[in-house]
Amino acid sequence: MTAVIDALFTEFGKKATERWLTPAWLLGLSFVAALWCAALLGHAHALDLAMLIQRTRSHVNRVGADPVTVAVVAAVVLMAALAAAGLARLLVGIVERLWLVELRGRRLTWPGRRLALLDQRVQAEYHGLRVALIWPRLWSILEDHKRLPVQNARAGLDNAAITVSWGLLYALLGCAWWPGLLLGVGLAIGGWRLARRYAHAYATLAESLVDVHQGELAGALGVELRHGVITADEAGQINARLSKGSADQPERLRRKRG
């Protein structure tokens, strides 16, 4: 089943990274600000705004108005923000993989189960047709406006993973500043709810594309649909052709990756 998820997710990986980079440094600056609060206030005075202002002003006065010093401090803050954003991005991949973790042939999370159900439903409806095989080919023949809803759903999944990742970082910050834990839990819950919503939307849209464009896919592969839909014989032809004559290739690839 891993091959199915990989086939679905690969198409948008690079674009997802590009979308993420734009606001990354802003999110990083917010996290650096939270780190600053944690360093100055700790648990005992976590919400003491007057103390925060006083101690911040004291540190600013020490820095002074020297342009070189100000530039160095600004550079350090920006580097810290980018480092935090980079760590969050690293966690995104881990979060998405955790959503897809499989134990004894069953996905452990709801988004993972919903995405895996896509392959099961297509196989059941179209006599063993493999989503992992047909999806890249189907995607390549679709017009841009037909791709857009799926891309939006995939972007929603990316945003959900990013939200959860920042939630994990803020929760870790909660070890030194308890409001960070509250922020982290809130972000993680919000991200999880987004993941459920967009995983369902993504799987539903992908299945719909298979339903609606099966004829175009078969035609592009030179397989005639005598009854207007993919039957057992035609599904076998498509699977055999796309797996290059090895019908069990997806399963062998799954075992190799495992």
PDB file of C-alpha atoms in Angstrom:
ATOM      1  CA  MET A   1       0.000   0.000   0.000  1.00  0.00           C
ATOM      2  CA  THR A   2       2.969   2.324   0.454  1.00  0.00           C
ATOM      3  CA  ALA A   3       3.385   2.508  -3.321  1.00  0.00           C
ATOM      4  CA  VAL A   4      -0.160   3.865  -3.611  1.00  0.00           C
ATOM      5  CA  ILE A   5       0.472   6.718  -1.206  1.00  0.00           C
ATOM      6  CA  ASP A   6       3.848   7.505  -2.754  1.00  0.00           C
ATOM      7  CA  ALA A   7       2.300   7.679  -6.214  1.00  0.00           C
ATOM      8  CA  LEU A   8      -0.373  10.080  -5.005  1.00  0.00           C
ATOM      9  CA  PHE A   9       1.948  12.332  -3.040  1.00  0.00           C
ATOM     10  CA  THR A  10       4.952  12.553  -5.361  1.00  0.00           C
ATOM     11  CA  GLU A  11       3.247  14.788  -7.914  1.00  0.00           C
ATOM     12  CA  PHE A  12       3.092  17.782  -5.618  1.00  0.00           C
ATOM     13  CA  GLY A  13       6.167  17.536  -3.397  1.00  0.00           C
ATOM     14  CA  LYS A  14       8.219  20.269  -5.050  1.00  0.00           C
ATOM     15  CA  LYS A  15       5.327  22.697  -5.329  1.00  0.00           C
ATOM     16  CA  ALA A  16       4.442  22.083  -1.691  1.00  0.00           C
ATOM     17  CA  THR A  17       7.961  23.079  -0.691  1.00  0.00           C
ATOM     18  CA  GLU A  18       7.738  26.270  -2.746  1.00  0.00           C
ATOM     19  CA  ARG A  19       4.422  27.190  -1.123  1.00  0.00           C
ATOM     20  CA  TRP A  20       5.894  26.618   2.312  1.00  0.00           C
ATOM     21  CA  LEU A  21       9.017  28.711   1.863  1.00  0.00           C
ATOM     22  CA  THR A  22       7.202  32.023   1.429  1.00  0.00           C
ATOM     23  CA  PRO A  23       5.791  32.460   4.974  1.00  0.00           C
ATOM     24  CA  ALA A  24       8.445  30.308   6.673  1.00  0.00           C
ATOM     25  CA  TRP A  25      10.585  33.111   8.024  1.00  0.00           C
ATOM     26  CA  LEU A  26       7.534  34.903   9.431  1.00  0.00           C
ATOM     27  CA  LEU A  27       6.510  31.784  11.327  1.00  0.00           C
ATOM     28  CA  GLY A  28      10.110  31.439  12.441  1.00  0.00           C
ATOM     29  CA  LEU A  29      10.134  34.987  13.789  1.00  0.00           C
ATOM     30  CA  SER A  30       6.988  34.253  15.784  1.00  0.00           C
ATOM     31  CA  PHE A  31       8.675  31.223  17.290  1.00  0.00           C
ATOM     32  CA  VAL A  32      11.806  33.228  18.115  1.00  0.00           C
ATOM     33  CA  ALA A  33       9.581  35.762  19.888  1.00  0.00           C
ATOM     34  CA  ALA A  34       8.092  32.912  21.928  1.00  0.00           C
ATOM     35  CA  LEU A  35      11.614  31.684  22.714  1.00  0.00           C
ATOM     36  CA  TRP A  36      12.452  35.181  23.908  1.00  0.00           C
ATOM     37  CA  CYS A  37       9.450  35.169  26.228  1.00  0.00           C
ATOM     38  CA  ALA A  38      10.457  31.772  27.564  1.00  0.00           C
ATOM     39  CA  ALA A  39      14.027  32.928  28.213  1.00  0.00           C
ATOM     40  CA  LEU A  40      12.982  36.105  30.033  1.00  0.00           C
ATOM     41  CA  LEU A  41       9.908  34.911  31.926  1.00  0.00           C
ATOM     42  CA  GLY A  42      10.033  31.153  32.467  1.00  0.00           C
ATOM     43  CA  HIS A  43       7.130  29.382  34.130  1.00  0.00           C
ATOM     44  CA  ALA A  44       6.826  31.552  37.241  1.00  0.00           C
ATOM     45  CA  HIS A  45       6.186  34.820  35.371  1.00  0.00           C
ATOM     46  CA  ALA A  46       4.939  33.370  32.096  1.00  0.00           C
ATOM     47  CA  LEU A  47       2.287  36.065  31.517  1.00  0.00           C
ATOM     48  CA  ASP A  48       3.965  39.018  33.194  1.00  0.00           C
ATOM     49  CA  LEU A  49       3.883  41.571  30.388  1.00  0.00           C
ATOM     50  CA  ALA A  50       5.418  44.350  32.503  1.00  0.00           C
ATOM     51  CA  MET A  51       8.436  42.170  33.319  1.00  0.00           C
ATOM     52  CA  LEU A  52       8.798  41.222  29.667  1.00  0.00           C
ATOM     53  CA  ILE A  53       8.839  44.884  28.612  1.00  0.00           C
ATOM     54  CA  GLN A  54      11.256  45.859  31.368  1.00  0.00           C
ATOM     55  CA  ARG A  55      13.756  43.080  30.660  1.00  0.00           C
ATOM     56  CA  THR A  56      13.512  43.555  26.912  1.00  0.00           C
ATOM     57  CA  ARG A  57      14.158  47.286  27.283  1.00  0.00           C
ATOM     58  CA  SER A  58      17.182  46.495  29.466  1.00  0.00           C
ATOM     59  CA  HIS A  59      18.648  44.213  26.804  1.00  0.00           C
ATOM     60  CA  VAL A  60      17.951  46.757  24.067  1.00  0.00           C
ATOM     61  CA  ASN A  61      19.756  49.447  26.055  1.00  0.00           C
ATOM     62  CA  ARG A  62      22.782  47.173  26.380  1.00  0.00           C
ATOM     63  CA  VAL A  63      22.904  46.699  22.641  1.00  0.00           C
ATOM     64  CA  GLY A  64      22.782  50.428  22.132  1.00  0.00           C
ATOM     65  CA  ALA A  65      22.350  52.296  18.866  1.00  0.00           C
ATOM     66  CA  ASP A  66      25.580  51.218  17.205  1.00  0.00           C
ATOM     67  CA  PRO A  67      24.603  50.279  13.607  1.00  0.00           C
ATOM     68  CA  VAL A  68      27.021  47.351  13.436  1.00  0.00           C
ATOM     69  CA  THR A  69      25.748  45.843  16.674  1.00  0.00           C
ATOM     70  CA  VAL A  70      22.131  46.303  15.623  1.00  0.00           C
ATOM     71  CA  ALA A  71      22.858  44.657  12.274  1.00  0.00           C
ATOM     72  CA  VAL A  72      24.544  41.696  13.974  1.00  0.00           C
ATOM     73  CA  VAL A  73      21.636  41.228  16.369  1.00  0.00           C
ATOM     74  CA  ALA A  74      19.139  41.455  13.496  1.00  0.00           C
ATOM     75  CA  ALA A  75      21.120  38.871  11.530  1.00  0.00           C
ATOM     76  CA  VAL A  76      21.217  36.519  14.507  1.00  0.00           C
ATOM     77  CA  VAL A  77      17.464  36.850  15.000  1.00  0.00           C
ATOM     78  CA  LEU A  78      16.804  36.189  11.308  1.00  0.00           C
ATOM     79  CA  MET A  79      19.117  33.164  11.316  1.00  0.00           C
ATOM     80  CA  ALA A  80      17.361  31.805  14.382  1.00  0.00           C
ATOM     81  CA  ALA A  81      14.004  32.294  12.672  1.00  0.00           C
ATOM     82  CA  LEU A  82      15.186  30.467   9.554  1.00  0.00           C
ATOM     83  CA  ALA A  83      16.647  27.680  11.695  1.00  0.00           C
ATOM     84  CA  ALA A  84      13.325  27.251  13.486  1.00  0.00           C
ATOM     85  CA  ALA A  85      11.523  27.226  10.129  1.00  0.00           C
ATOM     86  CA  GLY A  86      13.954  24.630   8.803  1.00  0.00           C
ATOM     87  CA  LEU A  87      13.363  22.425  11.825  1.00  0.00           C
ATOM     88  CA  ALA A  88       9.614  22.752  11.342  1.00  0.00           C
ATOM     89  CA  ARG A  89       9.994  21.777   7.696  1.00  0.00           C
ATOM     90  CA  LEU A  90      11.995  18.725   8.722  1.00  0.00           C
ATOM     91  CA  LEU A  91       9.185  17.750  11.061  1.00  0.00           C
ATOM     92  CA  VAL A  92       6.620  18.074   8.241  1.00  0.00           C
ATOM     93  CA  GLY A  93       8.041  15.031   6.486  1.00  0.00           C
ATOM     94  CA  ILE A  94       8.064  13.084   9.741  1.00  0.00           C
ATOM     95  CA  VAL A  95       4.479  14.077  10.535  1.00  0.00           C
ATOM     96  CA  GLU A  96       3.223  13.030   7.102  1.00  0.00           C
ATOM     97  CA  ARG A  97       5.039   9.701   7.384  1.00  0.00           C
ATOM     98  CA  LEU A  98       3.545   9.127  10.818  1.00  0.00           C
ATOM     99  CA  TRP A  99       0.095   9.663   9.339  1.00  0.00           C
ATOM    100  CA  LEU A 100       0.874   6.853   6.916  1.00  0.00           C
ATOM    101  CA  VAL A 101       2.440   4.421   9.395  1.00  0.00           C
ATOM    102  CA  GLU A 102       1.257   0.875   8.807  1.00  0.00           C
ATOM    103  CA  LEU A 103       1.122  -1.921  11.367  1.00  0.00           C
ATOM    104  CA  ARG A 104       0.181  -5.441  10.321  1.00  0.00           C
ATOM    105  CA  GLY A 105      -1.300  -4.221   7.072  1.00  0.00           C
ATOM    106  CA  ARG A 106      -3.412  -1.459   8.641  1.00  0.00           C
ATOM    107  CA  ARG A 107      -2.843   2.265   8.721  1.00  0.00           C
ATOM    108  CA  LEU A 108      -2.753   3.569  12.286  1.00  0.00           C
ATOM    109  CA  THR A 109      -4.186   7.055  11.661  1.00  0.00           C
ATOM    110  CA  TRP A 110      -7.460   8.232  10.139  1.00  0.00           C
ATOM    111  CA  PRO A 111      -5.837  10.201   7.270  1.00  0.00           C
ATOM    112  CA  GLY A 112      -3.706   7.180   6.407  1.00  0.00           C
ATOM    113  CA  ARG A 113      -6.691   4.859   6.426  1.00  0.00           C
ATOM    114  CA  ARG A 114      -8.720   7.223   4.256  1.00  0.00           C
ATOM    115  CA  LEU A 115      -5.970   7.470   1.655  1.00  0.00           C
ATOM    116  CA  ALA A 116      -5.442   3.703   1.687  1.00  0.00           C
ATOM    117  CA  LEU A 117      -9.181   3.223   1.222  1.00  0.00           C
ATOM    118  CA  LEU A 118      -8.877   4.993  -2.127  1.00  0.00           C
ATOM    119  CA  ASP A 119      -6.837   2.117  -3.557  1.00  0.00           C
ATOM    120  CA  GLN A 120      -9.177  -0.467  -2.054  1.00  0.00           C
ATOM    121  CA  ARG A 121     -12.260   1.199  -3.530  1.00  0.00           C
ATOM    122  CA  VAL A 122     -10.726   1.525  -6.996  1.00  0.00           C
ATOM    123  CA  GLN A 123      -9.578  -2.091  -6.968  1.00  0.00           C
ATOM    124  CA  ALA A 124     -13.025  -3.259  -5.877  1.00  0.00           C
ATOM    125  CA  GLU A 125     -14.854  -1.185  -8.482  1.00  0.00           C
ATOM    126  CA  TYR A 126     -12.484  -1.784 -11.384  1.00  0.00           C
ATOM    127  CA  HIS A 127     -11.468  -5.400 -10.917  1.00  0.00           C
ATOM    128  CA  GLY A 128      -8.038  -4.972  -9.356  1.00  0.00           C
ATOM    129  CA  LEU A 129      -6.977  -1.769 -11.128  1.00  0.00           C
ATOM    130  CA  ARG A 130      -4.007  -0.330  -9.237  1.00  0.00           C
ATOM    131  CA  VAL A 131      -4.030   3.344  -8.319  1.00  0.00           C
ATOM    132  CA  ALA A 132      -0.251   3.313  -7.839  1.00  0.00           C
ATOM    133  CA  LEU A 133       0.115   2.383 -11.502  1.00  0.00           C
ATOM    134  CA  ILE A 134      -2.534   4.519 -13.152  1.00  0.00           C
ATOM    135  CA  TRP A 135      -2.308   7.750 -11.151  1.00  0.00           C
ATOM    136  CA  PRO A 136       0.859   9.266 -12.715  1.00  0.00           C
ATOM    137  CA  ARG A 137      -0.447   8.439 -16.204  1.00  0.00           C
ATOM    138  CA  LEU A 138      -3.917   9.787 -15.472  1.00  0.00           C
ATOM    139  CA  TRP A 139      -2.453  12.961 -14.000  1.00  0.00           C
ATOM    140  CA  SER A 140      -0.341  13.559 -17.107  1.00  0.00           C
ATOM    141  CA  ILE A 141      -3.378  13.670 -19.431  1.00  0.00           C
ATOM    142  CA  LEU A 142      -5.574  15.892 -17.281  1.00  0.00           C
ATOM    143  CA  GLU A 143      -6.120  19.541 -18.115  1.00  0.00           C
ATOM    144  CA  ASP A 144      -4.906  22.082 -15.576  1.00  0.00           C
ATOM    145  CA  HIS A 145      -8.370  23.136 -14.418  1.00  0.00           C
ATOM    146  CA  LYS A 146      -9.199  19.504 -13.618  1.00  0.00           C
ATOM    147  CA  ARG A 147      -6.035  19.138 -11.570  1.00  0.00           C
ATOM    148  CA  LEU A 148      -6.668  22.254  -9.503  1.00  0.00           C
ATOM    149  CA  PRO A 149      -9.129  20.828  -6.925  1.00  0.00           C
ATOM    150  CA  VAL A 150      -6.770  17.931  -6.188  1.00  0.00           C
ATOM    151  CA  GLN A 151      -3.818  20.297  -5.899  1.00  0.00           C
ATOM    152  CA  ASN A 152      -5.790  22.454  -3.477  1.00  0.00           C
ATOM    153  CA  ALA A 153      -6.637  19.437  -1.347  1.00  0.00           C
ATOM    154  CA  ARG A 154      -2.999  18.377  -1.377  1.00  0.00           C
ATOM    155  CA  ALA A 155      -1.989  21.894  -0.347  1.00  0.00           C
ATOM    156  CA  GLY A 156      -4.459  21.579   2.516  1.00  0.00           C
ATOM    157  CA  LEU A 157      -2.703  18.405   3.662  1.00  0.00           C
ATOM    158  CA  ASP A 158       0.639  20.197   3.505  1.00  0.00           C
ATOM    159  CA  ASN A 159      -0.714  23.068   5.576  1.00  0.00           C
ATOM    160  CA  ALA A 160      -2.115  20.613   8.095  1.00  0.00           C
ATOM    161  CA  ALA A 161       1.281  18.933   8.454  1.00  0.00           C
ATOM    162  CA  ILE A 162       2.997  22.326   8.806  1.00  0.00           C
ATOM    163  CA  THR A 163       0.520  23.350  11.510  1.00  0.00           C
ATOM    164  CA  VAL A 164       1.114  20.135  13.441  1.00  0.00           C
ATOM    165  CA  SER A 165       4.885  20.574  13.084  1.00  0.00           C
ATOM    166  CA  TRP A 166       4.803  24.043  14.588  1.00  0.00           C
ATOM    167  CA  GLY A 167       2.538  22.674  17.268  1.00  0.00           C
ATOM    168  CA  LEU A 168       5.191  20.133  18.201  1.00  0.00           C
ATOM    169  CA  LEU A 169       7.857  22.836  18.422  1.00  0.00           C
ATOM    170  CA  TYR A 170       5.698  25.032  20.627  1.00  0.00           C
ATOM    171  CA  ALA A 171       4.818  22.064  22.813  1.00  0.00           C
ATOM    172  CA  LEU A 172       8.538  21.411  23.283  1.00  0.00           C
ATOM    173  CA  LEU A 173       8.972  25.060  24.214  1.00  0.00           C
ATOM    174  CA  GLY A 174       6.355  24.408  26.873  1.00  0.00           C
ATOM    175  CA  CYS A 175       9.058  22.697  28.930  1.00  0.00           C
ATOM    176  CA  ALA A 176      10.445  26.165  29.690  1.00  0.00           C
ATOM    177  CA  TRP A 177       7.345  28.360  29.244  1.00  0.00           C
ATOM    178  CA  TRP A 178       3.945  26.803  29.886  1.00  0.00           C
ATOM    179  CA  PRO A 179       1.951  28.999  27.434  1.00  0.00           C
ATOM    180  CA  GLY A 180       4.038  27.350  24.715  1.00  0.00           C
ATOM    181  CA  LEU A 181       2.455  24.022  25.628  1.00  0.00           C
ATOM    182  CA  LEU A 182      -1.044  25.483  25.257  1.00  0.00           C
ATOM    183  CA  LEU A 183      -0.142  26.987  21.898  1.00  0.00           C
ATOM    184  CA  GLY A 184       1.403  23.727  20.778  1.00  0.00           C
ATOM    185  CA  VAL A 185      -1.590  21.609  21.739  1.00  0.00           C
ATOM    186  CA  GLY A 186      -3.947  24.043  20.036  1.00  0.00           C
ATOM    187  CA  LEU A 187      -1.929  24.025  16.826  1.00  0.00           C
ATOM    188  CA  ALA A 188      -1.579  20.240  16.840  1.00  0.00           C
ATOM    189  CA  ILE A 189      -5.322  19.718  17.293  1.00  0.00           C
ATOM    190  CA  GLY A 190      -6.121  22.253  14.583  1.00  0.00           C
ATOM    191  CA  GLY A 191      -3.642  20.647  12.218  1.00  0.00           C
ATOM    192  CA  TRP A 192      -5.055  17.194  12.902  1.00  0.00           C
ATOM    193  CA  ARG A 193      -8.584  18.344  12.103  1.00  0.00           C
ATOM    194  CA  LEU A 194      -7.334  19.898   8.871  1.00  0.00           C
ATOM    195  CA  ALA A 195      -5.567  16.653   7.987  1.00  0.00           C
ATOM    196  CA  ARG A 196      -8.773  14.649   8.379  1.00  0.00           C
ATOM    197  CA  ARG A 197     -10.727  17.110   6.250  1.00  0.00           C
ATOM    198  CA  TYR A 198      -8.233  17.343   3.421  1.00  0.00           C
ATOM    199  CA  ALA A 199      -7.318  13.668   3.372  1.00  0.00           C
ATOM    200  CA  HIS A 200     -10.986  12.901   2.782  1.00  0.00           C
ATOM    201  CA  ALA A 201     -11.242  15.603   0.110  1.00  0.00           C
ATOM    202  CA  TYR A 202      -8.062  14.445  -1.612  1.00  0.00           C
ATOM    203  CA  ALA A 203      -9.057  10.781  -1.719  1.00  0.00           C
ATOM    204  CA  THR A 204     -12.577  11.602  -2.893  1.00  0.00           C
ATOM    205  CA  LEU A 205     -11.339  13.868  -5.680  1.00  0.00           C
ATOM    206  CA  ALA A 206      -8.707  11.378  -6.827  1.00  0.00           C
ATOM    207  CA  GLU A 207     -11.283   8.592  -6.956  1.00  0.00           C
ATOM    208  CA  SER A 208     -13.621  10.858  -8.903  1.00  0.00           C
ATOM    209  CA  LEU A 209     -10.951  11.520 -11.504  1.00  0.00           C
ATOM    210  CA  VAL A 210     -10.511   7.785 -11.998  1.00  0.00           C
ATOM    211  CA  ASP A 211     -14.281   7.344 -12.359  1.00  0.00           C
ATOM    212  CA  VAL A 212     -14.763  10.199 -14.807  1.00  0.00           C
ATOM    213  CA  HIS A 213     -11.615   9.853 -16.916  1.00  0.00           C
ATOM    214  CA  GLN A 214     -11.156   6.087 -17.080  1.00  0.00           C
ATOM    215  CA  GLY A 215     -12.053   6.160 -20.774  1.00  0.00           C
ATOM    216  CA  GLU A 216      -9.417   8.779 -21.576  1.00  0.00           C
ATOM    217  CA  LEU A 217      -6.829   6.834 -19.598  1.00  0.00           C
ATOM    218  CA  ALA A 218      -7.630   3.582 -21.366  1.00  0.00           C
ATOM    219  CA  GLY A 219      -7.596   5.310 -24.753  1.00  0.00           C
ATOM    220  CA  ALA A 220      -4.202   6.881 -24.043  1.00  0.00           C
ATOM    221  CA  LEU A 221      -2.887   3.407 -23.245  1.00  0.00           C
ATOM    222  CA  GLY A 222      -4.411   1.844 -26.351  1.00  0.00           C
ATOM    223  CA  VAL A 223      -6.967  -0.247 -24.448  1.00  0.00           C
ATOM    224  CA  GLU A 224     -10.488  -0.285 -25.872  1.00  0.00           C
ATOM    225  CA  LEU A 225     -13.361  -0.182 -23.392  1.00  0.00           C
ATOM    226  CA  ARG A 226     -15.936  -2.361 -25.112  1.00  0.00           C
ATOM    227  CA  HIS A 227     -18.562  -1.689 -22.433  1.00  0.00           C
ATOM    228  CA  GLY A 228     -17.676   1.929 -21.749  1.00  0.00           C
ATOM    229  CA  VAL A 229     -16.118   1.129 -18.372  1.00  0.00           C
ATOM    230  CA  ILE A 230     -13.070  -0.828 -17.258  1.00  0.00           C
ATOM    231  CA  THR A 231     -13.910  -4.507 -16.903  1.00  0.00           C
ATOM    232  CA  ALA A 232     -11.825  -7.315 -15.436  1.00  0.00           C
ATOM    233  CA  ASP A 233     -10.145  -8.055 -18.771  1.00  0.00           C
ATOM    234  CA  GLU A 234      -9.279  -4.422 -19.428  1.00  0.00           C
ATOM    235  CA  ALA A 235      -8.071  -3.865 -15.866  1.00  0.00           C
ATOM    236  CA  GLY A 236      -5.740  -6.808 -16.330  1.00  0.00           C
ATOM    237  CA  GLN A 237      -4.435  -5.345 -19.586  1.00  0.00           C
ATOM    238  CA  ILE A 238      -3.817  -1.949 -18.013  1.00  0.00           C
ATOM    239  CA  ASN A 239      -2.105  -3.369 -14.927  1.00  0.00           C
ATOM    240  CA  ALA A 240       0.074  -5.659 -17.013  1.00  0.00           C
ATOM    241  CA  ARG A 241       1.086  -2.906 -19.393  1.00  0.00           C
ATOM    242  CA  LEU A 242       1.878  -0.321 -16.735  1.00  0.00           C
ATOM    243  CA  SER A 243       3.776  -2.782 -14.573  1.00  0.00           C
ATOM    244  CA  LYS A 244       5.790  -3.662 -17.695  1.00  0.00           C
ATOM    245  CA  GLY A 245       4.674  -7.270 -17.760  1.00  0.00           C
ATOM    246  CA  SER A 246       5.077  -7.929 -14.054  1.00  0.00           C
ATOM    247  CA  ALA A 247       1.643  -7.974 -12.422  1.00  0.00           C
ATOM    248  CA  ASP A 248       3.096  -8.278  -8.927  1.00  0.00           C
ATOM    249  CA  GLN A 249       5.533  -5.396  -9.327  1.00  0.00           C
ATOM    250  CA  PRO A 250       3.761  -3.011  -6.908  1.00  0.00           C
ATOM    251  CA  GLU A 251       3.805  -5.680  -4.193  1.00  0.00           C
ATOM    252  CA  ARG A 252       7.471  -6.502  -4.813  1.00  0.00           C
ATOM    253  CA  LEU A 253       8.341  -2.808  -4.659  1.00  0.00           C
ATOM    254  CA  ARG A 254       6.448  -2.509  -1.383  1.00  0.00           C
ATOM    255  CA  ARG A 255       8.376  -5.405   0.149  1.00  0.00           C
ATOM    256  CA  LYS A 256      11.673  -3.984  -1.111  1.00  0.00           C
ATOM    257  CA  ARG A 257      10.973  -0.585   0.450  1.00  0.00           C
ATOM    258  CA  GLY A 258       9.842  -2.209   3.649  1.00  0.00           C
TER     259      GLY A 258
END
